[in-house]
CSV table of C-alpha atoms and ligand atoms in Angstrom, one decimal:
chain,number,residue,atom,x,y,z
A,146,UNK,CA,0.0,0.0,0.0
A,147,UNK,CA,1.2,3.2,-0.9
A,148,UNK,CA,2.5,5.6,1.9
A,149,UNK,CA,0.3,8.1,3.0
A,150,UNK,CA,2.7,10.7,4.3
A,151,UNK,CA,-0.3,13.0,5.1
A,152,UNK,CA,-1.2,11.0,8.0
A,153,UNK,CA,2.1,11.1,9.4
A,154,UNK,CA,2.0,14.6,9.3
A,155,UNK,CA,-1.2,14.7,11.9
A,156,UNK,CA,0.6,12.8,14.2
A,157,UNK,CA,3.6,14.9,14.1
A,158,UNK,CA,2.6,18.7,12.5
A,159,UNK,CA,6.1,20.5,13.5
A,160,UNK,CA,8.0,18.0,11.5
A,161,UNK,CA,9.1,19.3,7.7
A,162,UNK,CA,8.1,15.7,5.7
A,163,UNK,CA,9.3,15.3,2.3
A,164,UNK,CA,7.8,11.7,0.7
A,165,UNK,CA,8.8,10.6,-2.8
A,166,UNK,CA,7.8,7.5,-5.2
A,167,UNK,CA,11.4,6.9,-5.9
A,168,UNK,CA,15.0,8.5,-5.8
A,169,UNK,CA,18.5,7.6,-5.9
A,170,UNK,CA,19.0,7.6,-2.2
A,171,UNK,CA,17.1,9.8,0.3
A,172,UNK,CA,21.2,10.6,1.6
A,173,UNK,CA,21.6,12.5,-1.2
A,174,UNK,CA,18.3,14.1,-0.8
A,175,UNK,CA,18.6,15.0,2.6
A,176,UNK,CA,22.3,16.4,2.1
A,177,UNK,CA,20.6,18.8,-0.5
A,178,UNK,CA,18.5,19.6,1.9
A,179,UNK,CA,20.7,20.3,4.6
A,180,UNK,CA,22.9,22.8,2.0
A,181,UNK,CA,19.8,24.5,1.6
A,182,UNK,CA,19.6,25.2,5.4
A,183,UNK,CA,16.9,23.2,6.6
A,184,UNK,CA,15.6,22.9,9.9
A,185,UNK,CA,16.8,20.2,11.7
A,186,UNK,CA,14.7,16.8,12.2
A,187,UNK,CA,13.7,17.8,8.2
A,188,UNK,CA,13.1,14.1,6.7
A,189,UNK,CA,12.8,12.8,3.4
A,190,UNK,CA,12.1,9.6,2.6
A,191,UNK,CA,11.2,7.4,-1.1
A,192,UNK,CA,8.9,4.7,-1.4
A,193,UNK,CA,12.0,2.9,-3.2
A,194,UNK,CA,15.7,3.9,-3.9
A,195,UNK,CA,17.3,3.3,-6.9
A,196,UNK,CA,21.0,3.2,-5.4
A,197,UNK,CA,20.2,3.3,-1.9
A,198,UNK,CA,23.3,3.6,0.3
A,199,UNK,CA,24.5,0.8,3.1
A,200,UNK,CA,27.6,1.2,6.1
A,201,UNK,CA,31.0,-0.1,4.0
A,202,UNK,CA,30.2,0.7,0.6
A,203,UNK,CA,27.8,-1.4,0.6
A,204,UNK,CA,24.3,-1.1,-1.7
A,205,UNK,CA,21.0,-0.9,0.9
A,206,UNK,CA,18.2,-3.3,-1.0
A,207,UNK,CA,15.5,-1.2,-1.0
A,208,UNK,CA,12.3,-2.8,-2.9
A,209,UNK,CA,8.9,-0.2,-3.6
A,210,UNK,CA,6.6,-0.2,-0.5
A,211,UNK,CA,8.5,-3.1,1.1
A,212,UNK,CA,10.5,-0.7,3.5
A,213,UNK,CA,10.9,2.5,5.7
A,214,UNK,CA,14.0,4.4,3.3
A,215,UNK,CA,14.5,7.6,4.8
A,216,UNK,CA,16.8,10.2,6.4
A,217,UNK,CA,16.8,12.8,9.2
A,218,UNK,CA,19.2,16.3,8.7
A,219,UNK,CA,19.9,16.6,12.6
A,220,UNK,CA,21.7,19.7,13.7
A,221,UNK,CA,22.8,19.2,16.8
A,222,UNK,CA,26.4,20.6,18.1
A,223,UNK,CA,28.6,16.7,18.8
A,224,UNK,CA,32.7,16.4,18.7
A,225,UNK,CA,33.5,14.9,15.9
A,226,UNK,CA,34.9,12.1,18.0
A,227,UNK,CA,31.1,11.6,19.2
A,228,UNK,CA,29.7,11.2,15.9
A,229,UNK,CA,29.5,7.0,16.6
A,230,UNK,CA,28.3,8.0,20.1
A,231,UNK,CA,25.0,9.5,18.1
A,232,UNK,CA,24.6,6.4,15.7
A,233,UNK,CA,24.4,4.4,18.7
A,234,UNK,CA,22.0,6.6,20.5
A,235,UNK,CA,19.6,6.3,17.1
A,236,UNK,CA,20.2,2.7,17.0
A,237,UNK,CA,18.7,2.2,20.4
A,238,UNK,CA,15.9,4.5,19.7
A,239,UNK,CA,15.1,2.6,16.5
A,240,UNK,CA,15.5,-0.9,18.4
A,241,UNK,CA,13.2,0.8,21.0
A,242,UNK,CA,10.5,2.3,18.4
A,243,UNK,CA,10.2,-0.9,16.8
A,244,UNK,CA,10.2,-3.0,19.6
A,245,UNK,CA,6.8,-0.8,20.8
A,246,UNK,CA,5.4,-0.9,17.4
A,247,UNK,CA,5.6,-5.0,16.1
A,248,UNK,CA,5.9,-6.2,20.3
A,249,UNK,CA,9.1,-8.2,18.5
A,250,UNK,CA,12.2,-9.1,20.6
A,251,UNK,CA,14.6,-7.0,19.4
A,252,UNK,CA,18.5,-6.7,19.9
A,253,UNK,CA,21.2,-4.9,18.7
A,254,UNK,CA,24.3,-5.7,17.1
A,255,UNK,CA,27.6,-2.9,17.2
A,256,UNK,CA,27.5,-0.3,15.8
A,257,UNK,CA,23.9,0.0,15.1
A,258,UNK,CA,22.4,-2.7,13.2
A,259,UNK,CA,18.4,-4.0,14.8
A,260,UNK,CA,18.1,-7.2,14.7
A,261,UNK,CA,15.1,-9.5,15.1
A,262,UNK,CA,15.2,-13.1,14.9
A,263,UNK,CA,19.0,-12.6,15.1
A,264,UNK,CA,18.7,-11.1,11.6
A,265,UNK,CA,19.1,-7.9,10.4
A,266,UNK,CA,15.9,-5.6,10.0
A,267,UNK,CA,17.3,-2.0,10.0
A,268,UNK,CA,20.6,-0.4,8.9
A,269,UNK,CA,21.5,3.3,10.0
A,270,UNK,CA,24.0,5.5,8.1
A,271,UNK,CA,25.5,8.9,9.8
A,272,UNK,CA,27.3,10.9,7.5
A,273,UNK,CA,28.0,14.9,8.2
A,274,UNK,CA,27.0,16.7,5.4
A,275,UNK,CA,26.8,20.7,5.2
A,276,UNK,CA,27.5,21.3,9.0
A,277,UNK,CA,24.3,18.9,9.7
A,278,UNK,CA,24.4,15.0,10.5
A,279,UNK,CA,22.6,13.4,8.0
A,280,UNK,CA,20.8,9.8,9.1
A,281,UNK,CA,19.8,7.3,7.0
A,282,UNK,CA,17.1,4.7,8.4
A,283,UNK,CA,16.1,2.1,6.3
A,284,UNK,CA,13.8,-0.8,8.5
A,285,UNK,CA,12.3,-3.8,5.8
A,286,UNK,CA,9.0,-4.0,6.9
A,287,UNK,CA,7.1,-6.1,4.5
A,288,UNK,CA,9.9,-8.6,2.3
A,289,UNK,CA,8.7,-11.9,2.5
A,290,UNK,CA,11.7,-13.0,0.8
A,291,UNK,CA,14.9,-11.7,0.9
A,292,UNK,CA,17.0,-12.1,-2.5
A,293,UNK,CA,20.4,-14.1,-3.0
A,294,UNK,CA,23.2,-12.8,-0.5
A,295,UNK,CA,20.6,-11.3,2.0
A,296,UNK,CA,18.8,-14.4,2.8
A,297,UNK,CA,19.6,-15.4,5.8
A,298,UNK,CA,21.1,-12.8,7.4
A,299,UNK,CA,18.4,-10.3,6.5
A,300,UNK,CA,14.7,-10.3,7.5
A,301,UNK,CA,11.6,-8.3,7.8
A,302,UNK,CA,9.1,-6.8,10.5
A,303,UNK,CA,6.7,-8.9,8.5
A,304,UNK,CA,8.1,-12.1,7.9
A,305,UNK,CA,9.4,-12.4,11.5
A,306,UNK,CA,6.1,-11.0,13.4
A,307,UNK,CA,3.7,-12.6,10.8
A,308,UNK,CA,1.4,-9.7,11.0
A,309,UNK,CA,1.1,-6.5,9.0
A,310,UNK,CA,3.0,-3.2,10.2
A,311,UNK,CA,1.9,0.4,9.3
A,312,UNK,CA,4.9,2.0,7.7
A,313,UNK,CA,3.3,5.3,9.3
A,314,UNK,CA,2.8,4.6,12.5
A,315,UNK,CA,6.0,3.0,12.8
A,316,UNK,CA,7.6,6.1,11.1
A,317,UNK,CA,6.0,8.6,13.9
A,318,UNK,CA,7.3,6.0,16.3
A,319,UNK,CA,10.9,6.0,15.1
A,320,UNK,CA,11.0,10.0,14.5
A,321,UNK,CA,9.8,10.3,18.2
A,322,UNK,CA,12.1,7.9,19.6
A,323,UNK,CA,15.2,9.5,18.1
A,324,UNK,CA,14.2,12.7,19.8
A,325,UNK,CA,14.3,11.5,23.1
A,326,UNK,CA,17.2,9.9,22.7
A,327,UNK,CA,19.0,12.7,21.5
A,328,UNK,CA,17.5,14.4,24.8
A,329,UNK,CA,19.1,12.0,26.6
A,330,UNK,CA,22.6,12.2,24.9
A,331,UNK,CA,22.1,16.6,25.1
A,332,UNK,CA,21.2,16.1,29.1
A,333,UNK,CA,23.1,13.4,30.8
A,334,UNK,CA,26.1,12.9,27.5
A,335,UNK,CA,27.6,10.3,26.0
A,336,UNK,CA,27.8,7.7,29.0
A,337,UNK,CA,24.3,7.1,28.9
A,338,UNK,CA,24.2,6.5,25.8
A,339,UNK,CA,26.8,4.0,26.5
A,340,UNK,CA,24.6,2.4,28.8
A,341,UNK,CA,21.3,1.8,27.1
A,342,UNK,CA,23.5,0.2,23.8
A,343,UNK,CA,24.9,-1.9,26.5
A,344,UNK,CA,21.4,-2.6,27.9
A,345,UNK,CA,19.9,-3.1,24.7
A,346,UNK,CA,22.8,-5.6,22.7
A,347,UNK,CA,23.6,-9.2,23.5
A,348,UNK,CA,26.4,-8.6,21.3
A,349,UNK,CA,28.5,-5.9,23.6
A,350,UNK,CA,29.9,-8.5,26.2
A,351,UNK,CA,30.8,-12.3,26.4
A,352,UNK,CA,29.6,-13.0,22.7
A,353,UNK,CA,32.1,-14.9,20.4
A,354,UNK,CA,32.5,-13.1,16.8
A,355,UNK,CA,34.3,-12.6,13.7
A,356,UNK,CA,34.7,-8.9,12.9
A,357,UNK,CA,35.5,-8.3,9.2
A,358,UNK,CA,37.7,-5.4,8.6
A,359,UNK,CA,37.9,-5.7,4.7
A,360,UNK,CA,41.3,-7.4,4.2
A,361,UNK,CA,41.8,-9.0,7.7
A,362,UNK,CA,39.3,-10.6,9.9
A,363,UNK,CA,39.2,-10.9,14.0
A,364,UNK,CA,38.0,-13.3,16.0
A,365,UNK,CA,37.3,-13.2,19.5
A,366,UNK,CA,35.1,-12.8,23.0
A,367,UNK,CA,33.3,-9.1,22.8
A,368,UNK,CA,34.1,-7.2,26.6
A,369,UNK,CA,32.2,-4.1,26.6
A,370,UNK,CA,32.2,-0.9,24.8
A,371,UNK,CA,35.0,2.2,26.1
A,372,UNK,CA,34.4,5.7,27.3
A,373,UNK,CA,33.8,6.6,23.5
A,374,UNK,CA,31.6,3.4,22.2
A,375,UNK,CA,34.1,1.5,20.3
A,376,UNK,CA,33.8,-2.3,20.4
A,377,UNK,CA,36.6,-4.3,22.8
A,378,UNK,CA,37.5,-7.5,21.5
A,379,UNK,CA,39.4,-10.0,23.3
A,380,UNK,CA,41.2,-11.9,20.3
A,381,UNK,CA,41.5,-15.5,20.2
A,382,UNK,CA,45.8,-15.1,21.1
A,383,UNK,CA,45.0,-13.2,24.0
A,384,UNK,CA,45.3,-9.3,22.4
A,385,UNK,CA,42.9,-7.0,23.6
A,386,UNK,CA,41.4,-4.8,20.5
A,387,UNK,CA,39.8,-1.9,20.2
A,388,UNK,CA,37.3,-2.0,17.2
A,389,UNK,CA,36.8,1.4,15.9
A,390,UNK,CA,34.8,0.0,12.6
A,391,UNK,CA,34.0,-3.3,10.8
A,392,UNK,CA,31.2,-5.6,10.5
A,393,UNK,CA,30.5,-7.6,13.2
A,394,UNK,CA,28.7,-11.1,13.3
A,395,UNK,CA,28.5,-14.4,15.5
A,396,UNK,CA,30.7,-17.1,14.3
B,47,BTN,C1,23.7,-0.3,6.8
B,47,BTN,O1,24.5,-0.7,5.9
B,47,BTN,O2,23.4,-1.0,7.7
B,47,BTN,C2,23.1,1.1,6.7
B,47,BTN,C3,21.9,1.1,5.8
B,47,BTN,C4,21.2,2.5,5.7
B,47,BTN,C5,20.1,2.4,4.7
B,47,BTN,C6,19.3,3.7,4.7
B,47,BTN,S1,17.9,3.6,3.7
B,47,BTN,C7,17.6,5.3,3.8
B,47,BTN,C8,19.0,5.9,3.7
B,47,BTN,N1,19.3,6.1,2.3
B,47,BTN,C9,20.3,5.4,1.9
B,47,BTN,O3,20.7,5.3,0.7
B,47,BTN,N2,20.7,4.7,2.9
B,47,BTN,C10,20.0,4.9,4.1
């Protein structure tokens, strides 16, 4: 069904919407937007993207009506050594949101990957863009089946809940959700952040995994996350690592 972005716009009148039928990718979009001085919390999202955007270089599959595929300019004034301390803190709210909305166990895997089912249902890209943040949420809400190299690790709201999800109400959820946690991060900073990732992943302590860092690949026990939210990883010959990027996943 197609999104009705009007409806959204009740629920939440402040906030500057911008819905397309397709695009490129909505990063692109919203950096335009942010040159052009948008307020901040502006969001534009497509009903599909033609070259949507994933963490690594990688492409984000992003089939018509079968997702969420949208970004948020945020203007808000972080270090730049804080920037994964705020993907975190909108990982959490989007684990939280979606967890309210679908009633679905949901966990989170470093840096800011939802999973459900122990598959992936929602990527988030930062990128700083025009003196704003720029972040990409794309949730698959409605693919039944995932293609080629995404089954498996990939599902959606739908295929793991069995029941139908309301892109809106989900999308007024999430919007809402990244606002308080950026309250949160403003009032009490980045160690509380810290602690609800901590609270919210299994994967942050005493979890065995391979992290894949292009040309190399570490294994090892996970032991928390440090003062600035990087990954520690004890390795398998006894080295403790910080992991400042990479893909992680159980081995
Ligand atoms: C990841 O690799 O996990 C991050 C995926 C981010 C995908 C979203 S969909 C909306 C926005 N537009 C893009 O092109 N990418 C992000």
């Amino acid at each position: 069904m197609a999104f009705d972005v009007e409806y959204v716009s009740t629920l939440m009148p402040e906030r500057l919407i911008f819905w397309m039928e397709s695009t490129d990718s909505t990063m692109a979009d919203a950096a335009r937007l942010a040159a052009g001085g948008c307020p901040s919390g502006t969001v534009v999202g497509a009903e599909e993207q033609t070259a949507g955007q994933g963490r690594l270089g990688r492409k984000w599959h992003s089939p018509k009506e079968a997702g969420l595929y949208f970004s948020v300019v945020l203007r808000v004034a972080l270090p730049p050594e804080q920037l994964p301390i705020l993907t975190m803190s909108v990982g959490v709210a989007v684990a939280e949101a979606i967890a309210n909305s679908t009633g679905l166990v949901v966990d989170l895997r470093w840096p800011n990957d939802v999973l459900v089912q122990e598959r992936k249902v929602c990527g988030i890209l930062v990128q700083q863009q025009h003196q704003a943040l720029v972040c990409g949420i794309g949730v698959n809400v409605a693919d039944l089946s995932m293609p080629g190299e995404l089954a498996g690790i990939a599902t959606s709201l739908e295929a793991a809940g069995g029941s139908a999800v309301s892109r809106e109400k989900l999308l007024a959820e999430i919007l809402a959700a990244v606002d308080r946690h950026l309250d949160l991060l403003r009032q009490q900073g980045k160690d509380a952040v810290i602690r609800a990732f901590q609270q919210a992943s299994s994967f942050t302590a005493g979890r065995r995994v391979v992290v894949d860092q292009g040309e190399r690949q570490l294994r090892g026990i996970t032991d928390g996350l440090d003062e600035n939210g990087f990954l520690i990883l004890w390795q398998d010959d006894g080295t403790r690592t910080v992991i400042f990027a990479g893909g992680v996943r159980p081995e």
